[in-house]
XYZ file of C-alpha atoms in Angstrom:
595
model
C 16.487 15.784 4.709
C 15.006 18.749 7.564
C 13.243 22.248 5.449
C 11.740 24.770 6.812
C 8.592 25.146 5.987
C 9.176 28.777 5.393
C 11.121 28.386 2.884
C 8.580 26.125 1.066
C 6.727 28.137 -2.238
C 4.942 26.807 -4.539
C 5.884 23.614 -6.720
C 5.261 24.393 -11.255
C 4.466 20.445 -11.529
C 1.806 18.267 -12.846
C 0.459 16.152 -10.396
C 0.073 12.559 -12.322
C -2.035 10.306 -10.988
C -2.499 6.427 -12.236
C -4.134 3.165 -10.628
C -3.211 1.098 -13.441
C 0.102 -0.399 -15.194
C 0.134 0.935 -18.588
C 0.885 4.834 -19.188
C 0.130 5.841 -23.191
C 0.345 8.957 -24.597
C -3.405 9.509 -24.228
C -3.497 9.318 -20.706
C -0.252 10.667 -19.923
C 0.299 13.477 -21.798
C 0.608 16.577 -20.473
C -0.954 19.816 -22.040
C -0.460 22.122 -24.309
C -0.095 24.646 -22.182
C 0.543 26.000 -18.505
C 3.801 25.667 -16.224
C 6.055 23.493 -18.337
C 5.362 19.405 -16.755
C 7.260 16.326 -18.376
C 5.135 12.716 -17.464
C 6.411 8.543 -18.586
C 4.969 9.246 -21.748
C 7.402 12.225 -23.244
C 9.753 9.810 -22.980
C 11.389 8.713 -26.086
C 13.683 5.860 -24.763
C 16.264 4.286 -27.122
C 17.764 1.491 -28.307
C 21.580 2.353 -26.908
C 24.583 -0.629 -27.021
C 26.780 0.525 -24.028
C 30.320 1.808 -25.879
C 33.223 3.754 -24.521
C 33.575 7.265 -26.053
C 34.529 10.833 -26.429
C 32.200 13.509 -24.073
C 32.078 15.836 -27.341
C 30.886 13.081 -28.954
C 27.682 12.442 -27.594
C 27.928 16.555 -26.749
C 29.022 16.796 -23.841
C 31.536 19.476 -22.317
C 34.905 17.429 -21.517
C 35.995 19.897 -18.997
C 32.836 19.141 -17.141
C 32.728 15.385 -17.972
C 36.827 15.603 -16.428
C 35.483 17.231 -12.797
C 34.495 13.263 -11.953
C 37.795 11.577 -11.303
C 39.432 14.664 -9.515
C 34.977 15.393 -7.375
C 35.648 11.424 -6.560
C 39.105 11.747 -5.421
C 38.654 14.458 -2.951
C 36.334 13.068 -0.812
C 39.236 10.840 0.587
C 39.759 13.171 2.501
C 37.724 15.513 5.803
C 36.690 18.326 2.807
C 34.519 21.445 4.361
C 30.934 20.229 3.797
C 32.032 17.018 5.148
C 34.308 17.115 8.173
C 35.980 14.897 10.276
C 36.301 12.045 8.237
C 36.582 11.499 4.436
C 33.044 10.552 2.354
C 34.533 6.789 1.524
C 37.504 4.453 1.312
C 37.113 4.479 -1.647
C 34.581 5.445 -4.424
C 33.795 4.089 -8.609
C 32.074 6.633 -10.414
C 30.799 5.715 -13.954
C 29.068 8.240 -16.220
C 27.165 7.685 -20.280
C 24.686 9.232 -22.592
C 23.252 8.388 -25.065
C 25.216 4.741 -24.204
C 28.520 6.215 -24.562
C 30.958 5.863 -21.356
C 32.307 9.304 -20.984
C 34.085 8.558 -17.978
C 34.463 5.768 -15.179
C 37.041 5.721 -13.203
C 37.853 4.676 -9.198
C 40.381 6.214 -6.349
C 41.095 5.169 -2.793
C 41.159 1.842 -1.417
C 38.601 -1.017 -1.015
C 39.951 -2.716 1.805
C 41.871 -0.185 4.299
C 40.758 -0.760 7.663
C 40.605 -3.640 9.795
C 38.430 -1.900 13.127
C 38.076 0.922 14.073
C 38.400 2.424 17.247
C 35.355 3.308 20.238
C 33.537 6.943 20.004
C 33.891 9.416 19.869
C 37.325 9.696 17.956
C 35.405 6.126 15.891
C 39.854 6.621 15.059
C 40.406 4.214 11.691
C 43.382 1.048 12.282
C 44.526 0.641 9.186
C 46.039 -2.365 7.648
C 49.407 -3.167 6.762
C 49.931 -1.629 4.002
C 50.759 -4.709 1.860
C 47.165 -6.227 2.230
C 45.397 -3.037 1.762
C 43.466 -3.645 -1.802
C 42.868 0.462 -3.965
C 39.982 0.371 -5.075
C 39.763 -0.706 -9.671
C 37.322 0.074 -12.345
C 35.529 -3.626 -11.892
C 35.747 -4.037 -8.155
C 32.523 -5.439 -6.238
C 30.282 -3.589 -3.956
C 26.901 -3.836 -1.774
C 24.915 -1.792 -3.052
C 22.351 -1.919 -0.069
C 19.079 -0.449 -0.702
C 20.075 -0.641 -4.568
C 19.092 -4.138 -4.486
C 15.445 -3.273 -3.858
C 15.173 -2.406 -7.069
C 16.000 -5.791 -8.481
C 13.266 -7.460 -6.164
C 10.956 -3.976 -8.038
C 11.178 -6.032 -11.505
C 11.027 -9.307 -10.385
C 7.684 -7.803 -9.315
C 6.932 -6.216 -12.568
C 8.332 -9.431 -14.611
C 5.267 -10.687 -12.162
C 2.527 -8.029 -13.046
C 3.344 -8.954 -16.834
C 2.731 -12.596 -16.651
C -0.392 -11.961 -14.705
C 0.234 -13.510 -11.490
C -0.070 -10.747 -9.422
C -1.972 -7.849 -9.316
C -0.404 -4.054 -8.254
C -3.564 -3.359 -6.497
C -4.363 -6.929 -4.974
C -3.626 -7.285 -1.075
C 0.158 -8.636 -0.191
C -2.033 -10.659 1.995
C -3.950 -12.620 -1.153
C -0.461 -13.860 -1.919
C 1.177 -14.030 1.574
C -2.106 -14.981 4.472
C 0.079 -14.347 7.159
C 1.177 -10.532 6.727
C -2.381 -9.861 7.494
C -1.692 -10.002 10.972
C -1.545 -5.826 12.510
C -3.871 -4.447 10.518
C -2.063 -4.756 7.083
C -5.011 -7.108 5.595
C -5.901 -3.747 2.782
C -1.114 -3.164 2.658
C -1.354 -3.268 -1.731
C 1.401 -4.829 -3.404
C 1.362 -1.421 -4.676
C 2.075 0.540 -1.542
C 5.176 -2.011 -0.543
C 6.600 -0.921 -3.911
C 5.833 3.009 -3.078
C 6.432 2.903 0.474
C 2.970 3.764 1.853
C 1.859 0.579 3.917
C 1.832 2.194 6.903
C 4.895 0.101 7.385
C 7.889 0.994 10.187
C 11.265 1.482 8.881
C 12.766 -1.087 10.217
C 13.018 -3.237 12.938
C 16.142 -5.329 14.664
C 15.617 -8.675 12.996
C 19.263 -10.139 13.521
C 19.433 -9.425 16.841
C 15.731 -9.812 18.343
C 15.619 -13.397 17.000
C 17.514 -16.745 16.734
C 16.774 -18.476 13.018
C 15.671 -16.682 9.919
C 12.655 -18.606 9.695
C 11.250 -16.817 12.874
C 12.787 -13.808 11.217
C 10.978 -13.764 8.655
C 7.944 -14.555 10.162
C 8.662 -11.971 12.453
C 9.506 -9.814 9.733
C 6.102 -10.284 8.087
C 4.266 -9.648 11.403
C 4.868 -6.237 12.348
C 1.633 -4.436 12.653
C 1.389 -1.143 11.371
C 3.074 2.291 12.730
C 0.645 3.270 15.152
C -1.589 5.393 14.134
C -1.159 4.426 10.122
C -3.376 4.467 7.495
C -2.509 2.569 4.758
C -1.512 3.721 1.259
C -2.221 7.171 3.994
C 1.445 7.781 4.433
C 5.201 8.335 3.120
C 7.699 6.120 5.763
C 11.003 4.448 3.418
C 9.977 0.730 5.033
C 13.123 -2.318 4.633
C 10.159 -4.520 6.030
C 7.967 -3.835 3.383
C 10.818 -4.652 0.692
C 11.040 -8.227 2.623
C 8.032 -8.992 2.533
C 7.556 -8.483 -1.613
C 10.784 -11.172 -1.665
C 8.544 -13.409 0.539
C 5.715 -12.379 -2.043
C 8.049 -13.181 -4.922
C 9.227 -16.123 -3.842
C 5.625 -17.188 -2.520
C 3.887 -16.742 -5.252
C 6.870 -18.055 -8.233
C 7.679 -21.344 -5.950
C 11.187 -20.184 -6.767
C 14.114 -18.348 -4.744
C 14.352 -14.566 -4.189
C 18.415 -14.940 -5.377
C 17.361 -17.401 -8.795
C 14.178 -15.443 -9.859
C 16.955 -12.358 -10.491
C 19.218 -14.516 -12.179
C 16.689 -15.517 -14.530
C 14.591 -12.620 -14.887
C 17.253 -9.656 -14.774
C 21.267 -10.550 -14.195
C 21.331 -13.225 -16.380
C 19.507 -11.502 -19.380
C 21.545 -8.553 -18.692
C 24.800 -10.059 -19.623
C 25.848 -9.002 -15.592
C 27.717 -11.796 -14.379
C 29.130 -9.861 -11.705
C 26.403 -8.634 -10.140
C 24.153 -11.603 -7.188
C 23.704 -12.511 -3.469
C 26.433 -14.040 -2.099
C 29.716 -13.977 -3.554
C 31.981 -16.590 -3.631
C 34.929 -16.513 -1.861
C 36.468 -16.166 -5.089
C 35.721 -12.552 -5.882
C 36.780 -11.786 -2.388
C 40.003 -10.121 -3.519
C 37.791 -7.928 -5.956
C 35.179 -7.063 -3.409
C 35.006 -3.744 -1.051
C 34.919 -3.588 2.442
C 31.844 -2.284 4.620
C 32.196 -2.004 8.586
C 33.794 -3.299 11.685
C 30.188 -4.883 13.542
C 31.796 -6.062 16.456
C 28.367 -5.809 18.277
C 26.985 -8.207 15.692
C 30.234 -10.060 15.840
C 31.862 -10.110 12.277
C 34.276 -7.838 12.806
C 35.280 -6.145 10.293
C 32.364 -7.456 6.698
C 34.666 -8.170 3.762
C 32.663 -10.260 0.937
C 28.807 -10.595 2.942
C 26.293 -7.918 3.762
C 26.667 -5.511 4.920
C 22.854 -5.546 6.394
C 22.677 -6.923 9.734
C 19.361 -8.310 8.594
C 20.381 -9.204 5.028
C 22.536 -10.975 6.400
C 21.130 -12.465 9.121
C 17.969 -14.225 6.603
C 21.471 -15.913 4.581
C 22.100 -12.753 2.739
C 19.306 -13.084 0.468
C 16.123 -10.887 0.570
C 14.317 -8.327 -0.624
C 15.583 -5.288 0.944
C 19.153 -5.836 0.709
C 21.360 -8.160 -0.414
C 23.219 -7.603 -4.150
C 26.136 -6.796 -4.909
C 27.245 -5.578 -8.316
C 30.033 -3.198 -10.293
C 29.797 -0.044 -11.358
C 29.791 -1.829 -14.961
C 27.272 -3.474 -14.535
C 24.562 -1.595 -13.707
C 25.411 0.768 -16.049
C 24.077 -2.532 -18.332
C 20.835 -2.288 -16.154
C 20.150 1.817 -16.237
C 21.046 1.646 -20.515
C 18.324 -0.961 -20.850
C 15.850 0.964 -18.547
C 16.631 4.027 -20.304
C 16.386 0.811 -23.405
C 12.318 0.201 -21.553
C 13.230 -1.912 -20.013
C 16.364 -4.076 -23.410
C 19.416 -4.649 -23.687
C 20.769 -5.864 -26.762
C 18.467 -7.597 -27.728
C 17.364 -9.799 -24.562
C 13.827 -8.307 -23.443
C 13.164 -7.932 -19.501
C 10.615 -5.694 -19.446
C 7.767 -3.805 -21.150
C 8.388 -0.521 -22.546
C 4.771 0.491 -21.298
C 5.983 -1.468 -17.438
C 9.246 0.923 -17.465
C 6.728 4.023 -18.113
C 4.285 2.798 -16.035
C 7.353 2.804 -12.871
C 8.131 5.364 -13.146
C 4.623 8.131 -12.756
C 4.476 9.473 -9.633
C 1.348 7.629 -7.484
C 2.587 9.552 -4.223
C 2.346 13.165 -6.074
C -1.046 13.220 -3.720
C 1.153 13.130 -0.148
C 3.803 16.106 -1.494
C 2.404 18.484 0.770
C 2.622 16.643 3.722
C 5.643 14.790 2.964
C 7.216 16.408 0.866
C 10.226 14.096 -0.098
C 7.580 11.194 -0.890
C 7.896 11.980 -4.632
C 7.913 7.647 -5.953
C 6.970 5.458 -8.705
C 6.802 2.210 -8.447
C 10.093 1.606 -6.648
C 12.475 3.824 -8.015
C 13.040 8.102 -6.041
C 11.933 10.409 -8.580
C 12.590 14.223 -8.823
C 15.575 13.947 -5.606
C 17.110 16.937 -6.044
C 19.335 16.014 -3.199
C 21.433 13.666 -4.541
C 20.179 13.848 -8.455
C 21.282 18.066 -8.973
C 21.017 18.849 -12.754
C 19.997 15.261 -13.843
C 16.840 16.052 -12.410
C 13.206 15.938 -13.702
C 9.321 14.443 -12.539
C 10.948 11.799 -14.668
C 14.794 11.490 -13.435
C 14.842 8.155 -11.589
C 16.970 6.472 -9.076
C 17.855 5.152 -6.405
C 20.540 5.309 -2.994
C 22.274 2.219 -1.132
C 23.699 2.961 3.005
C 26.779 1.781 1.849
C 27.228 5.372 -0.132
C 25.548 3.387 -3.718
C 23.718 4.847 -5.951
C 22.280 5.653 -10.044
C 21.101 8.418 -11.273
C 18.975 7.524 -14.536
C 17.545 11.056 -16.799
C 15.271 9.687 -19.183
C 15.439 12.854 -20.847
C 18.819 13.621 -20.927
C 19.208 9.714 -22.054
C 22.804 9.796 -19.879
C 22.899 8.403 -15.599
C 25.399 8.348 -13.734
C 26.824 5.193 -11.053
C 28.320 5.924 -8.363
C 30.224 3.104 -5.666
C 30.991 3.912 -2.411
C 31.627 1.484 0.576
C 31.989 4.776 2.693
C 30.413 2.417 6.288
C 34.390 1.647 5.898
C 34.687 1.040 9.090
C 32.002 3.035 10.422
C 29.064 4.265 9.879
C 29.912 7.215 11.831
C 32.157 8.684 9.617
C 28.613 9.834 7.890
C 26.507 9.668 4.393
C 28.383 9.967 1.603
C 25.719 12.749 0.215
C 28.740 15.074 -1.109
C 30.131 13.267 -2.996
C 26.440 12.288 -5.175
C 25.268 15.595 -5.390
C 28.744 15.964 -6.748
C 29.498 13.121 -9.676
C 25.689 13.474 -10.836
C 26.657 17.481 -11.112
C 29.809 17.274 -13.136
C 27.541 15.186 -15.777
C 24.275 18.045 -15.600
C 26.935 20.948 -15.942
C 28.106 19.111 -19.267
C 25.183 19.638 -21.019
C 25.540 23.472 -22.408
C 22.837 25.191 -21.715
C 23.727 27.586 -24.894
C 22.239 31.632 -24.458
C 20.901 32.734 -27.539
C 23.222 35.730 -27.861
C 26.906 35.658 -27.273
C 26.820 35.671 -23.301
C 23.701 34.970 -20.847
C 23.864 36.042 -17.383
C 23.830 32.848 -14.828
C 23.019 32.525 -11.427
C 26.380 31.227 -9.542
C 25.322 27.705 -8.114
C 25.905 28.926 -4.499
C 23.362 27.191 -1.948
C 21.801 29.014 0.822
C 21.977 32.467 -1.308
C 19.777 34.780 -2.916
C 21.582 36.184 -5.563
C 20.392 39.000 -8.220
C 21.111 40.887 -11.624
C 19.647 44.617 -11.792
C 18.978 46.772 -14.606
C 18.339 50.232 -14.635
C 16.532 51.928 -16.631
C 17.328 54.632 -18.565
C 14.400 56.444 -17.155
C 11.035 56.105 -15.881
C 9.209 54.460 -17.285
C 4.966 55.163 -18.788
C 3.255 52.273 -20.274
C 6.387 50.336 -21.115
C 6.832 46.778 -21.161
C 9.937 44.103 -20.890
C 10.823 40.500 -21.987
C 13.887 39.040 -21.961
C 14.970 35.007 -22.400
C 14.313 32.751 -19.170
C 15.675 29.015 -18.893
C 15.404 28.092 -15.461
C 15.768 25.117 -13.409
C 15.313 24.513 -9.490
C 15.013 22.616 -6.848
C 10.986 22.343 -6.089
C 9.407 23.655 -3.392
C 13.021 25.119 -2.508
C 14.948 26.912 -5.073
C 13.256 29.899 -7.083
C 13.928 31.965 -9.621
C 12.089 36.078 -9.892
C 11.235 38.935 -11.876
C 11.184 42.242 -9.208
C 10.252 45.846 -10.933
C 11.366 48.892 -7.895
C 9.465 52.394 -9.130
C 11.804 53.884 -6.069
C 14.914 53.575 -8.039
C 15.464 50.256 -6.011
C 14.732 50.900 -1.978
C 11.689 48.659 -2.871
C 10.907 45.736 -4.718
C 7.592 44.103 -6.078
C 6.654 40.362 -8.645
C 5.739 41.146 -11.300
C 3.634 38.932 -13.689
C 5.708 37.792 -16.043
C 3.554 35.999 -19.268
C 5.740 32.674 -21.182
C 5.835 31.553 -24.123
C 7.584 28.567 -26.881
C 6.282 27.927 -29.617
C 2.552 26.986 -28.721
C 2.961 27.072 -25.404
C 1.970 30.110 -23.342
C 1.212 29.888 -20.075
C 1.907 33.119 -16.754
C 3.342 32.911 -13.265
C 3.450 35.744 -10.432
C 6.981 37.029 -10.462
C 8.388 33.290 -9.217
C 9.308 29.777 -11.039
C 10.469 26.942 -9.677
C 10.788 23.227 -10.693
C 11.576 21.679 -13.584
C 11.275 24.602 -16.708
C 11.044 21.742 -19.741
C 14.824 22.790 -20.484
C 14.502 25.838 -23.273
C 14.677 29.048 -22.702
C 11.129 30.563 -22.458
C 10.414 33.926 -23.780
C 9.245 36.011 -20.949
C 7.195 39.518 -21.678
C 6.064 41.962 -18.873
C 4.116 44.284 -18.877
C 5.966 47.252 -15.647
C 4.316 49.850 -13.875
C 4.686 53.057 -14.639
C 7.249 54.534 -13.031
C 9.545 51.984 -13.054
C 13.288 52.336 -12.301
C 14.862 49.324 -12.045
C 14.038 45.246 -13.654
C 15.449 42.917 -10.802
C 16.346 38.813 -11.346
C 16.789 37.354 -8.888
C 18.312 32.792 -7.874
C 17.307 32.097 -4.029
C 18.970 28.493 -2.967
C 18.701 26.852 0.140
C 21.474 24.687 2.062
C 21.095 21.623 -0.401
C 21.073 20.121 -3.929
C 19.872 22.367 -6.468
C 19.564 22.254 -10.446
C 20.829 23.217 -13.338
C 20.025 26.922 -12.539
C 18.901 30.220 -13.421
C 19.989 32.030 -16.557
C 18.214 35.311 -18.198
C 19.693 36.890 -21.915
C 18.485 39.774 -24.508
C 16.792 41.850 -21.584
C 14.860 44.927 -24.070
C 12.631 47.500 -21.938
C 10.819 49.730 -23.285
C 7.757 52.357 -23.764
C 6.686 54.728 -26.000
C 9.171 57.259 -25.294
C 11.890 54.255 -26.937
C 14.496 51.877 -25.247
C 14.769 51.651 -21.842
C 17.410 49.873 -21.809
C 19.373 47.324 -23.978
C 20.782 44.759 -22.653
C 22.803 43.836 -26.003
C 23.181 46.568 -26.733
C 24.687 50.140 -24.759
C 23.576 48.804 -21.264
C 25.275 46.048 -21.143
C 27.375 47.284 -19.086
C 25.096 49.091 -16.382
C 23.503 45.475 -15.424
C 24.245 45.255 -11.691
C 25.845 41.266 -11.205
C 25.716 40.150 -7.411
C 26.293 36.105 -8.153
C 25.383 36.544 -11.838
C 28.191 35.388 -14.087
C 28.341 35.404 -18.038
C 27.635 32.379 -19.318
C 28.203 30.864 -22.708
C 27.762 27.751 -22.245
């Protein structure tokens, strides 16, 4: 995702670094005051078992949860935000909070096309109606890069057993990996994609056998100019190497390690590599690949490299259902345990959610990662994001988003590459389902109704309060709730002394309980999910107060809210937002909000 440099503003975030596995309250707790922050020590692991229930049962707004199936179905045809082609042929979404599955919906077709026409049209050639297969809630999807999470979990199991050291060179376990300047690349660097390896190479077409392809992956040199640990490049090659490392350390195939270490203990019976022909009727087809001699890929892994490596590789190859992935998500929210079966220690899960790439953020703004997991990615996590929000996406159109602060998650599985990857990404749908679940979590105003900036992309919305008279030695106070995409979306408080012709930001004193901090008029990022009591000293002659919300073109948090606006000076009230002055507020892109 390309961002204009001019849009960057300072994020209100706590930089967390760690080099050892355990993350304890003593080493990771947020300071008692200062900008809001969250660290893995703030996570409260539960021990929930998934069951079906209602949105109201877990405090969610039913009307927002009920939007998920309609939003899923809306992308079965071209839309203004995804023109030209549908976002996918079929999809399944599952959303849960506090262990309660509040939505599990399927739309569209698991199998619809036989082929695709040539570019530029890329017209889908449909199968006869009686050969098409509708998507079901238990449809099995090719997870693509979501497979990397299974490799990660198995790696962390070996770390727990003392067989793998995160900060040891990969070459300690796979000696030939040292070739090409990689002698100092560590296991942690592979998990955080900071090794310096290039993103990809076409192993499937450049080498004739699986053995030669694995050897070539391990021998791939660092990218030109790369220094291990100093850059962020998302690399399939790093996870292929990690899969080989696991097999060398344990003496067992990766698929067996995943089965015995993850899917078996968790009861994920529809999850694994190379699904047998007996499951084919439940599997979603992916892409027409005549260039690889494959035709329409259906029942085999879509990723060409994983396919050429026998269907089992560290970066891709796992198939699963939404219900099985829900179990995986819940096990992580439980601290590595589900139904009494533990696959990771709770301190290991916490360690996996530290942002090890924080020192790289200024150069690589999208680099936030724990061990294996992406962190705080608003471009698909939306309002479920936080410094601890974690998940992963897959090229075929799959994703999981987990919010440990609200004990919630959403799984989206689709076959967006069916019939052709050229039909575009399904990021718009990823954002829609994450937004729907996030919007279902109410922000309760302290009064009858707060003001909320309308959730729009590429917008600046303003809420203006004209004072009754120019201020003298005045102060203002208000409540502020904000949750925005760090750096790219912001909330701002400004004051005018010339009747609203010009505006200047004003220092805000923010307080919540014992926490106090100061902002220069602009806040961005994680707001702690609390109402901040804000006080401001107004300049003499102030005539207007203004709150603004600015957003970029993709990805939002849960928004910006303002409530209980009061301003006064030595001569009395200047503005009373809950009284007679409420009708004098000028809202441009703001609306009353009761939840």
